[in-house]
Amino acid sequence: MDKGSANPSYREFMRARRPQLYSDTLHVEVGELDRRQFEFHLQSLTSRKEETAFENFARVLAERELCPNLIPQTGPTGGGDSKVDTETYPVAPSIATLWYEGDPASAGQRWGFAVSAKADWKPKVRSDVAKIVATGRSYILIYFISNQAIKDKDRAEMEDALAAEHGVHVRILDRSWIVEKVVRHRRWDIVAETLQFELTRKVVSTPGPLDAGRLR
């Protein structure tokens, strides 16, 4: 063994004896993207023929934000024979209570998901919800995830109209919801993995309890 590596450095020795005198801020290198650039990337998905990649991205994001018990799509695109892009599967309540992310209620309920990158989202959501309901499965909730920017008024009116027509709760999540969740909860790893987007690397510092106390 190298003699130099066998002996601790003076800094390590003093830090072990007097940790309260040293900084405990954690410095981590992370990747992220400018918010406006990310919004444009979502808006221009269809021009790059990345509809399938967006479906995969939406499913993975939903697993983090809504419910982790989603079945990956293995058939043709556009819902395939199942008429949904993904759906929940049953999970034991004892397992669901241990989830750190998502709603444990989905463990015992059947939720259906439809994902679309079409600019004309209104006829698309009507068609997708109608097809999902026509399967006769006991869906409690249907999510429609779109890369379009949808006005709150239009979203609420469409959700109410579909609920009244089909007797099932419908939630429409648009581009603003996607951007908000990715930026606020730092889901850039999902963006890099599923959308194959190159991220800007930067160092993020998180003050530890000692440094936070000093700042106060």
PDB file of C-alpha atoms in Angstrom:
ATOM      1  CA  MET A   1       0.000   0.000   0.000  1.00  0.00           C
ATOM      2  CA  ASP A   2       1.253   3.454  -0.813  1.00  0.00           C
ATOM      3  CA  LYS A   3       2.535   5.199   2.312  1.00  0.00           C
ATOM      4  CA  GLY A   4       0.841   8.446   1.411  1.00  0.00           C
ATOM      5  CA  SER A   5      -2.595   6.849   0.945  1.00  0.00           C
ATOM      6  CA  ALA A   6      -2.313   4.966   4.247  1.00  0.00           C
ATOM      7  CA  ASN A   7      -2.325   8.191   6.262  1.00  0.00           C
ATOM      8  CA  PRO A   8      -5.377  10.504   6.367  1.00  0.00           C
ATOM      9  CA  SER A   9      -4.907  14.062   5.205  1.00  0.00           C
ATOM     10  CA  TYR A  10      -4.696  16.862   7.726  1.00  0.00           C
ATOM     11  CA  ARG A  11      -8.074  18.174   6.521  1.00  0.00           C
ATOM     12  CA  GLU A  12      -9.766  14.785   6.950  1.00  0.00           C
ATOM     13  CA  PHE A  13      -8.200  14.392  10.406  1.00  0.00           C
ATOM     14  CA  MET A  14      -9.402  17.793  11.616  1.00  0.00           C
ATOM     15  CA  ARG A  15     -12.835  17.392  10.000  1.00  0.00           C
ATOM     16  CA  ALA A  16     -13.345  14.136  11.905  1.00  0.00           C
ATOM     17  CA  ARG A  17     -12.415  15.836  15.204  1.00  0.00           C
ATOM     18  CA  ARG A  18     -14.162  19.183  14.646  1.00  0.00           C
ATOM     19  CA  PRO A  19     -16.940  18.634  12.056  1.00  0.00           C
ATOM     20  CA  GLN A  20     -18.825  21.688  13.289  1.00  0.00           C
ATOM     21  CA  LEU A  21     -16.061  23.916  11.970  1.00  0.00           C
ATOM     22  CA  TYR A  22     -16.371  22.673   8.391  1.00  0.00           C
ATOM     23  CA  SER A  23     -18.957  23.229   5.682  1.00  0.00           C
ATOM     24  CA  ASP A  24     -21.559  20.467   5.235  1.00  0.00           C
ATOM     25  CA  THR A  25     -23.063  21.858   2.009  1.00  0.00           C
ATOM     26  CA  LEU A  26     -23.613  19.126  -0.588  1.00  0.00           C
ATOM     27  CA  HIS A  27     -22.488  19.922  -4.141  1.00  0.00           C
ATOM     28  CA  VAL A  28     -24.053  17.739  -6.848  1.00  0.00           C
ATOM     29  CA  GLU A  29     -23.733  17.994 -10.627  1.00  0.00           C
ATOM     30  CA  VAL A  30     -27.128  17.764 -12.316  1.00  0.00           C
ATOM     31  CA  GLY A  31     -28.476  18.185 -15.820  1.00  0.00           C
ATOM     32  CA  GLU A  32     -31.300  20.538 -16.694  1.00  0.00           C
ATOM     33  CA  LEU A  33     -32.814  22.507 -19.551  1.00  0.00           C
ATOM     34  CA  ASP A  34     -34.009  26.057 -19.963  1.00  0.00           C
ATOM     35  CA  ARG A  35     -37.755  26.184 -19.296  1.00  0.00           C
ATOM     36  CA  ARG A  36     -38.599  28.005 -22.537  1.00  0.00           C
ATOM     37  CA  GLN A  37     -36.425  25.669 -24.561  1.00  0.00           C
ATOM     38  CA  PHE A  38     -38.169  22.677 -23.004  1.00  0.00           C
ATOM     39  CA  GLU A  39     -41.598  24.145 -23.808  1.00  0.00           C
ATOM     40  CA  PHE A  40     -40.578  24.632 -27.436  1.00  0.00           C
ATOM     41  CA  HIS A  41     -39.229  21.081 -27.582  1.00  0.00           C
ATOM     42  CA  LEU A  42     -42.605  19.739 -26.432  1.00  0.00           C
ATOM     43  CA  GLN A  43     -44.526  21.964 -28.833  1.00  0.00           C
ATOM     44  CA  SER A  44     -42.483  20.838 -31.862  1.00  0.00           C
ATOM     45  CA  LEU A  45     -42.581  17.091 -31.197  1.00  0.00           C
ATOM     46  CA  THR A  46     -44.634  16.213 -34.254  1.00  0.00           C
ATOM     47  CA  SER A  47     -42.282  18.040 -36.644  1.00  0.00           C
ATOM     48  CA  ARG A  48     -39.545  15.624 -35.533  1.00  0.00           C
ATOM     49  CA  LYS A  49     -41.861  12.583 -35.552  1.00  0.00           C
ATOM     50  CA  GLU A  50     -41.324  11.961 -31.828  1.00  0.00           C
ATOM     51  CA  GLU A  51     -44.904  11.005 -30.949  1.00  0.00           C
ATOM     52  CA  THR A  52     -43.854   7.549 -29.711  1.00  0.00           C
ATOM     53  CA  ALA A  53     -41.066   9.024 -27.596  1.00  0.00           C
ATOM     54  CA  PHE A  54     -43.561  11.482 -26.096  1.00  0.00           C
ATOM     55  CA  GLU A  55     -45.912   8.628 -25.157  1.00  0.00           C
ATOM     56  CA  ASN A  56     -43.075   6.911 -23.328  1.00  0.00           C
ATOM     57  CA  PHE A  57     -42.083  10.177 -21.640  1.00  0.00           C
ATOM     58  CA  ALA A  58     -45.669  10.857 -20.531  1.00  0.00           C
ATOM     59  CA  ARG A  59     -45.983   7.365 -19.024  1.00  0.00           C
ATOM     60  CA  VAL A  60     -42.735   7.647 -17.064  1.00  0.00           C
ATOM     61  CA  LEU A  61     -43.665  11.138 -15.835  1.00  0.00           C
ATOM     62  CA  ALA A  62     -47.104   9.861 -14.774  1.00  0.00           C
ATOM     63  CA  GLU A  63     -45.400   7.060 -12.844  1.00  0.00           C
ATOM     64  CA  ARG A  64     -43.506   9.682 -10.832  1.00  0.00           C
ATOM     65  CA  GLU A  65     -46.283  12.231 -10.411  1.00  0.00           C
ATOM     66  CA  LEU A  66     -49.545  10.245 -10.431  1.00  0.00           C
ATOM     67  CA  CYS A  67     -49.152   6.503  -9.850  1.00  0.00           C
ATOM     68  CA  PRO A  68     -46.144   4.166 -10.151  1.00  0.00           C
ATOM     69  CA  ASN A  69     -48.242   1.093 -11.015  1.00  0.00           C
ATOM     70  CA  LEU A  70     -48.547   1.618 -14.772  1.00  0.00           C
ATOM     71  CA  ILE A  71     -48.287  -1.091 -17.425  1.00  0.00           C
ATOM     72  CA  PRO A  72     -45.801  -0.220 -20.215  1.00  0.00           C
ATOM     73  CA  GLN A  73     -47.252  -0.222 -23.732  1.00  0.00           C
ATOM     74  CA  THR A  74     -46.035  -3.310 -25.605  1.00  0.00           C
ATOM     75  CA  GLY A  75     -48.386  -3.332 -28.612  1.00  0.00           C
ATOM     76  CA  PRO A  76     -48.843  -0.944 -31.556  1.00  0.00           C
ATOM     77  CA  THR A  77     -48.820   2.787 -30.981  1.00  0.00           C
ATOM     78  CA  GLY A  78     -52.026   4.737 -30.494  1.00  0.00           C
ATOM     79  CA  GLY A  79     -53.406   2.469 -27.778  1.00  0.00           C
ATOM     80  CA  GLY A  80     -53.362  -0.727 -29.843  1.00  0.00           C
ATOM     81  CA  ASP A  81     -55.998  -3.321 -29.138  1.00  0.00           C
ATOM     82  CA  SER A  82     -56.292  -2.282 -25.478  1.00  0.00           C
ATOM     83  CA  LYS A  83     -57.537   1.225 -26.509  1.00  0.00           C
ATOM     84  CA  VAL A  84     -55.346   2.823 -23.813  1.00  0.00           C
ATOM     85  CA  ASP A  85     -51.728   3.958 -23.949  1.00  0.00           C
ATOM     86  CA  THR A  86     -51.222   2.654 -20.427  1.00  0.00           C
ATOM     87  CA  GLU A  87     -53.295   1.734 -17.368  1.00  0.00           C
ATOM     88  CA  THR A  88     -52.877   0.870 -13.715  1.00  0.00           C
ATOM     89  CA  TYR A  89     -52.557  -2.649 -12.372  1.00  0.00           C
ATOM     90  CA  PRO A  90     -53.644  -3.874  -8.901  1.00  0.00           C
ATOM     91  CA  VAL A  91     -51.160  -3.490  -6.049  1.00  0.00           C
ATOM     92  CA  ALA A  92     -51.484  -4.737  -2.471  1.00  0.00           C
ATOM     93  CA  PRO A  93     -52.382  -1.917  -0.048  1.00  0.00           C
ATOM     94  CA  SER A  94     -49.438  -2.848   2.177  1.00  0.00           C
ATOM     95  CA  ILE A  95     -47.120  -2.080  -0.745  1.00  0.00           C
ATOM     96  CA  ALA A  96     -48.931   1.067  -1.897  1.00  0.00           C
ATOM     97  CA  THR A  97     -48.595   2.657   1.553  1.00  0.00           C
ATOM     98  CA  LEU A  98     -44.812   2.506   1.129  1.00  0.00           C
ATOM     99  CA  TRP A  99     -44.822   4.556  -2.070  1.00  0.00           C
ATOM    100  CA  TYR A 100     -42.852   7.792  -1.872  1.00  0.00           C
ATOM    101  CA  GLU A 101     -44.453   9.135  -5.040  1.00  0.00           C
ATOM    102  CA  GLY A 102     -47.901   8.844  -6.558  1.00  0.00           C
ATOM    103  CA  ASP A 103     -51.405   8.318  -5.185  1.00  0.00           C
ATOM    104  CA  PRO A 104     -51.887   5.047  -3.216  1.00  0.00           C
ATOM    105  CA  ALA A 105     -55.583   5.101  -4.255  1.00  0.00           C
ATOM    106  CA  SER A 106     -54.537   3.884  -7.708  1.00  0.00           C
ATOM    107  CA  ALA A 107     -53.460   0.564  -6.166  1.00  0.00           C
ATOM    108  CA  GLY A 108     -57.067  -0.582  -5.910  1.00  0.00           C
ATOM    109  CA  GLN A 109     -58.615   1.361  -8.797  1.00  0.00           C
ATOM    110  CA  ARG A 110     -58.411   1.071 -12.555  1.00  0.00           C
ATOM    111  CA  TRP A 111     -57.130   4.216 -14.230  1.00  0.00           C
ATOM    112  CA  GLY A 112     -56.777   4.557 -18.004  1.00  0.00           C
ATOM    113  CA  PHE A 113     -54.340   6.875 -19.802  1.00  0.00           C
ATOM    114  CA  ALA A 114     -54.394   8.340 -23.308  1.00  0.00           C
ATOM    115  CA  VAL A 115     -51.448  10.345 -24.638  1.00  0.00           C
ATOM    116  CA  SER A 116     -51.551  12.601 -27.692  1.00  0.00           C
ATOM    117  CA  ALA A 117     -49.325  15.103 -29.478  1.00  0.00           C
ATOM    118  CA  LYS A 118     -51.997  16.242 -31.942  1.00  0.00           C
ATOM    119  CA  ALA A 119     -52.538  19.978 -32.284  1.00  0.00           C
ATOM    120  CA  ASP A 120     -56.317  19.552 -32.584  1.00  0.00           C
ATOM    121  CA  TRP A 121     -56.708  18.029 -29.132  1.00  0.00           C
ATOM    122  CA  LYS A 122     -60.495  18.367 -28.678  1.00  0.00           C
ATOM    123  CA  PRO A 123     -61.683  15.706 -31.171  1.00  0.00           C
ATOM    124  CA  LYS A 124     -58.752  13.530 -30.079  1.00  0.00           C
ATOM    125  CA  VAL A 125     -59.713  13.517 -26.403  1.00  0.00           C
ATOM    126  CA  ARG A 126     -63.359  12.865 -27.291  1.00  0.00           C
ATOM    127  CA  SER A 127     -62.362   9.938 -29.487  1.00  0.00           C
ATOM    128  CA  ASP A 128     -59.888   8.448 -26.999  1.00  0.00           C
ATOM    129  CA  VAL A 129     -62.256   8.670 -24.034  1.00  0.00           C
ATOM    130  CA  ALA A 130     -65.098   7.149 -26.080  1.00  0.00           C
ATOM    131  CA  LYS A 131     -62.884   4.224 -27.125  1.00  0.00           C
ATOM    132  CA  ILE A 132     -61.697   3.620 -23.564  1.00  0.00           C
ATOM    133  CA  VAL A 133     -65.232   3.664 -22.164  1.00  0.00           C
ATOM    134  CA  ALA A 134     -66.425   1.371 -24.992  1.00  0.00           C
ATOM    135  CA  THR A 135     -64.107  -1.382 -23.735  1.00  0.00           C
ATOM    136  CA  GLY A 136     -66.526  -1.943 -20.839  1.00  0.00           C
ATOM    137  CA  ARG A 137     -63.711  -2.054 -18.307  1.00  0.00           C
ATOM    138  CA  SER A 138     -64.325  -0.552 -14.887  1.00  0.00           C
ATOM    139  CA  TYR A 139     -62.218   2.576 -15.227  1.00  0.00           C
ATOM    140  CA  ILE A 140     -62.676   4.987 -12.324  1.00  0.00           C
ATOM    141  CA  LEU A 141     -60.564   7.738 -13.844  1.00  0.00           C
ATOM    142  CA  ILE A 142     -59.235   8.544 -17.329  1.00  0.00           C
ATOM    143  CA  TYR A 143     -56.221  10.789 -17.900  1.00  0.00           C
ATOM    144  CA  PHE A 144     -55.562  12.537 -21.203  1.00  0.00           C
ATOM    145  CA  ILE A 145     -52.006  13.898 -21.469  1.00  0.00           C
ATOM    146  CA  SER A 146     -51.277  16.365 -24.265  1.00  0.00           C
ATOM    147  CA  ASN A 147     -48.243  18.354 -25.379  1.00  0.00           C
ATOM    148  CA  GLN A 148     -50.543  21.227 -26.353  1.00  0.00           C
ATOM    149  CA  ALA A 149     -51.108  24.402 -24.328  1.00  0.00           C
ATOM    150  CA  ILE A 150     -54.774  24.181 -23.281  1.00  0.00           C
ATOM    151  CA  LYS A 151     -56.710  27.040 -21.685  1.00  0.00           C
ATOM    152  CA  ASP A 152     -58.089  26.325 -18.229  1.00  0.00           C
ATOM    153  CA  LYS A 153     -61.613  27.199 -19.346  1.00  0.00           C
ATOM    154  CA  ASP A 154     -61.501  24.840 -22.334  1.00  0.00           C
ATOM    155  CA  ARG A 155     -60.007  22.073 -20.210  1.00  0.00           C
ATOM    156  CA  ALA A 156     -62.652  22.380 -17.491  1.00  0.00           C
ATOM    157  CA  GLU A 157     -65.519  22.513 -19.993  1.00  0.00           C
ATOM    158  CA  MET A 158     -64.234  19.427 -21.829  1.00  0.00           C
ATOM    159  CA  GLU A 159     -63.733  17.475 -18.582  1.00  0.00           C
ATOM    160  CA  ASP A 160     -67.287  18.272 -17.441  1.00  0.00           C
ATOM    161  CA  ALA A 161     -68.761  17.414 -20.845  1.00  0.00           C
ATOM    162  CA  LEU A 162     -66.979  14.051 -21.034  1.00  0.00           C
ATOM    163  CA  ALA A 163     -67.890  13.166 -17.457  1.00  0.00           C
ATOM    164  CA  ALA A 164     -71.557  13.929 -18.154  1.00  0.00           C
ATOM    165  CA  GLU A 165     -71.512  11.962 -21.413  1.00  0.00           C
ATOM    166  CA  HIS A 166     -69.674   8.847 -20.258  1.00  0.00           C
ATOM    167  CA  GLY A 167     -70.172   8.820 -16.481  1.00  0.00           C
ATOM    168  CA  VAL A 168     -66.454   8.621 -15.687  1.00  0.00           C
ATOM    169  CA  HIS A 169     -64.058  11.212 -14.297  1.00  0.00           C
ATOM    170  CA  VAL A 170     -61.685  12.667 -16.911  1.00  0.00           C
ATOM    171  CA  ARG A 171     -58.566  14.701 -16.200  1.00  0.00           C
ATOM    172  CA  ILE A 172     -56.783  16.602 -18.991  1.00  0.00           C
ATOM    173  CA  LEU A 173     -53.109  17.412 -18.396  1.00  0.00           C
ATOM    174  CA  ASP A 174     -51.478  19.763 -20.881  1.00  0.00           C
ATOM    175  CA  ARG A 175     -48.039  21.172 -21.623  1.00  0.00           C
ATOM    176  CA  SER A 176     -48.108  23.626 -18.731  1.00  0.00           C
ATOM    177  CA  TRP A 177     -48.652  20.744 -16.285  1.00  0.00           C
ATOM    178  CA  ILE A 178     -45.786  18.787 -17.828  1.00  0.00           C
ATOM    179  CA  VAL A 179     -43.375  21.732 -17.698  1.00  0.00           C
ATOM    180  CA  GLU A 180     -44.361  22.626 -14.145  1.00  0.00           C
ATOM    181  CA  LYS A 181     -43.796  19.093 -12.840  1.00  0.00           C
ATOM    182  CA  VAL A 182     -40.501  18.621 -14.666  1.00  0.00           C
ATOM    183  CA  VAL A 183     -39.057  22.002 -13.627  1.00  0.00           C
ATOM    184  CA  ARG A 184     -40.325  22.133 -10.040  1.00  0.00           C
ATOM    185  CA  HIS A 185     -39.587  18.491  -9.183  1.00  0.00           C
ATOM    186  CA  ARG A 186     -36.416  18.358 -11.289  1.00  0.00           C
ATOM    187  CA  ARG A 187     -37.477  15.457 -13.517  1.00  0.00           C
ATOM    188  CA  TRP A 188     -34.751  16.193 -16.049  1.00  0.00           C
ATOM    189  CA  ASP A 189     -33.497  12.621 -15.869  1.00  0.00           C
ATOM    190  CA  ILE A 190     -36.785  11.541 -17.473  1.00  0.00           C
ATOM    191  CA  VAL A 191     -36.384  14.113 -20.252  1.00  0.00           C
ATOM    192  CA  ALA A 192     -32.849  12.942 -21.030  1.00  0.00           C
ATOM    193  CA  GLU A 193     -33.784   9.247 -20.939  1.00  0.00           C
ATOM    194  CA  THR A 194     -37.054   9.206 -22.874  1.00  0.00           C
ATOM    195  CA  LEU A 195     -36.799  12.203 -25.209  1.00  0.00           C
ATOM    196  CA  GLN A 196     -33.068  11.752 -25.870  1.00  0.00           C
ATOM    197  CA  PHE A 197     -32.399  15.413 -25.146  1.00  0.00           C
ATOM    198  CA  GLU A 198     -28.957  16.759 -24.297  1.00  0.00           C
ATOM    199  CA  LEU A 199     -29.035  18.575 -20.968  1.00  0.00           C
ATOM    200  CA  THR A 200     -26.878  21.398 -19.653  1.00  0.00           C
ATOM    201  CA  ARG A 201     -24.732  20.268 -16.737  1.00  0.00           C
ATOM    202  CA  LYS A 202     -24.515  22.483 -13.662  1.00  0.00           C
ATOM    203  CA  VAL A 203     -23.580  22.144  -9.994  1.00  0.00           C
ATOM    204  CA  VAL A 204     -26.409  22.483  -7.473  1.00  0.00           C
ATOM    205  CA  SER A 205     -25.480  23.206  -3.866  1.00  0.00           C
ATOM    206  CA  THR A 206     -27.698  22.110  -0.983  1.00  0.00           C
ATOM    207  CA  PRO A 207     -26.761  23.610   2.408  1.00  0.00           C
ATOM    208  CA  GLY A 208     -26.497  21.084   5.230  1.00  0.00           C
ATOM    209  CA  PRO A 209     -27.883  21.711   8.746  1.00  0.00           C
ATOM    210  CA  LEU A 210     -24.634  23.307   9.962  1.00  0.00           C
ATOM    211  CA  ASP A 211     -24.336  25.758   7.066  1.00  0.00           C
ATOM    212  CA  ALA A 212     -28.077  26.472   7.199  1.00  0.00           C
ATOM    213  CA  GLY A 213     -27.712  27.337  10.879  1.00  0.00           C
ATOM    214  CA  ARG A 214     -24.795  29.630  10.132  1.00  0.00           C
ATOM    215  CA  LEU A 215     -26.796  31.401   7.426  1.00  0.00           C
ATOM    216  CA  ARG A 216     -29.681  31.925   9.829  1.00  0.00           C
TER     217      ARG A 216
END
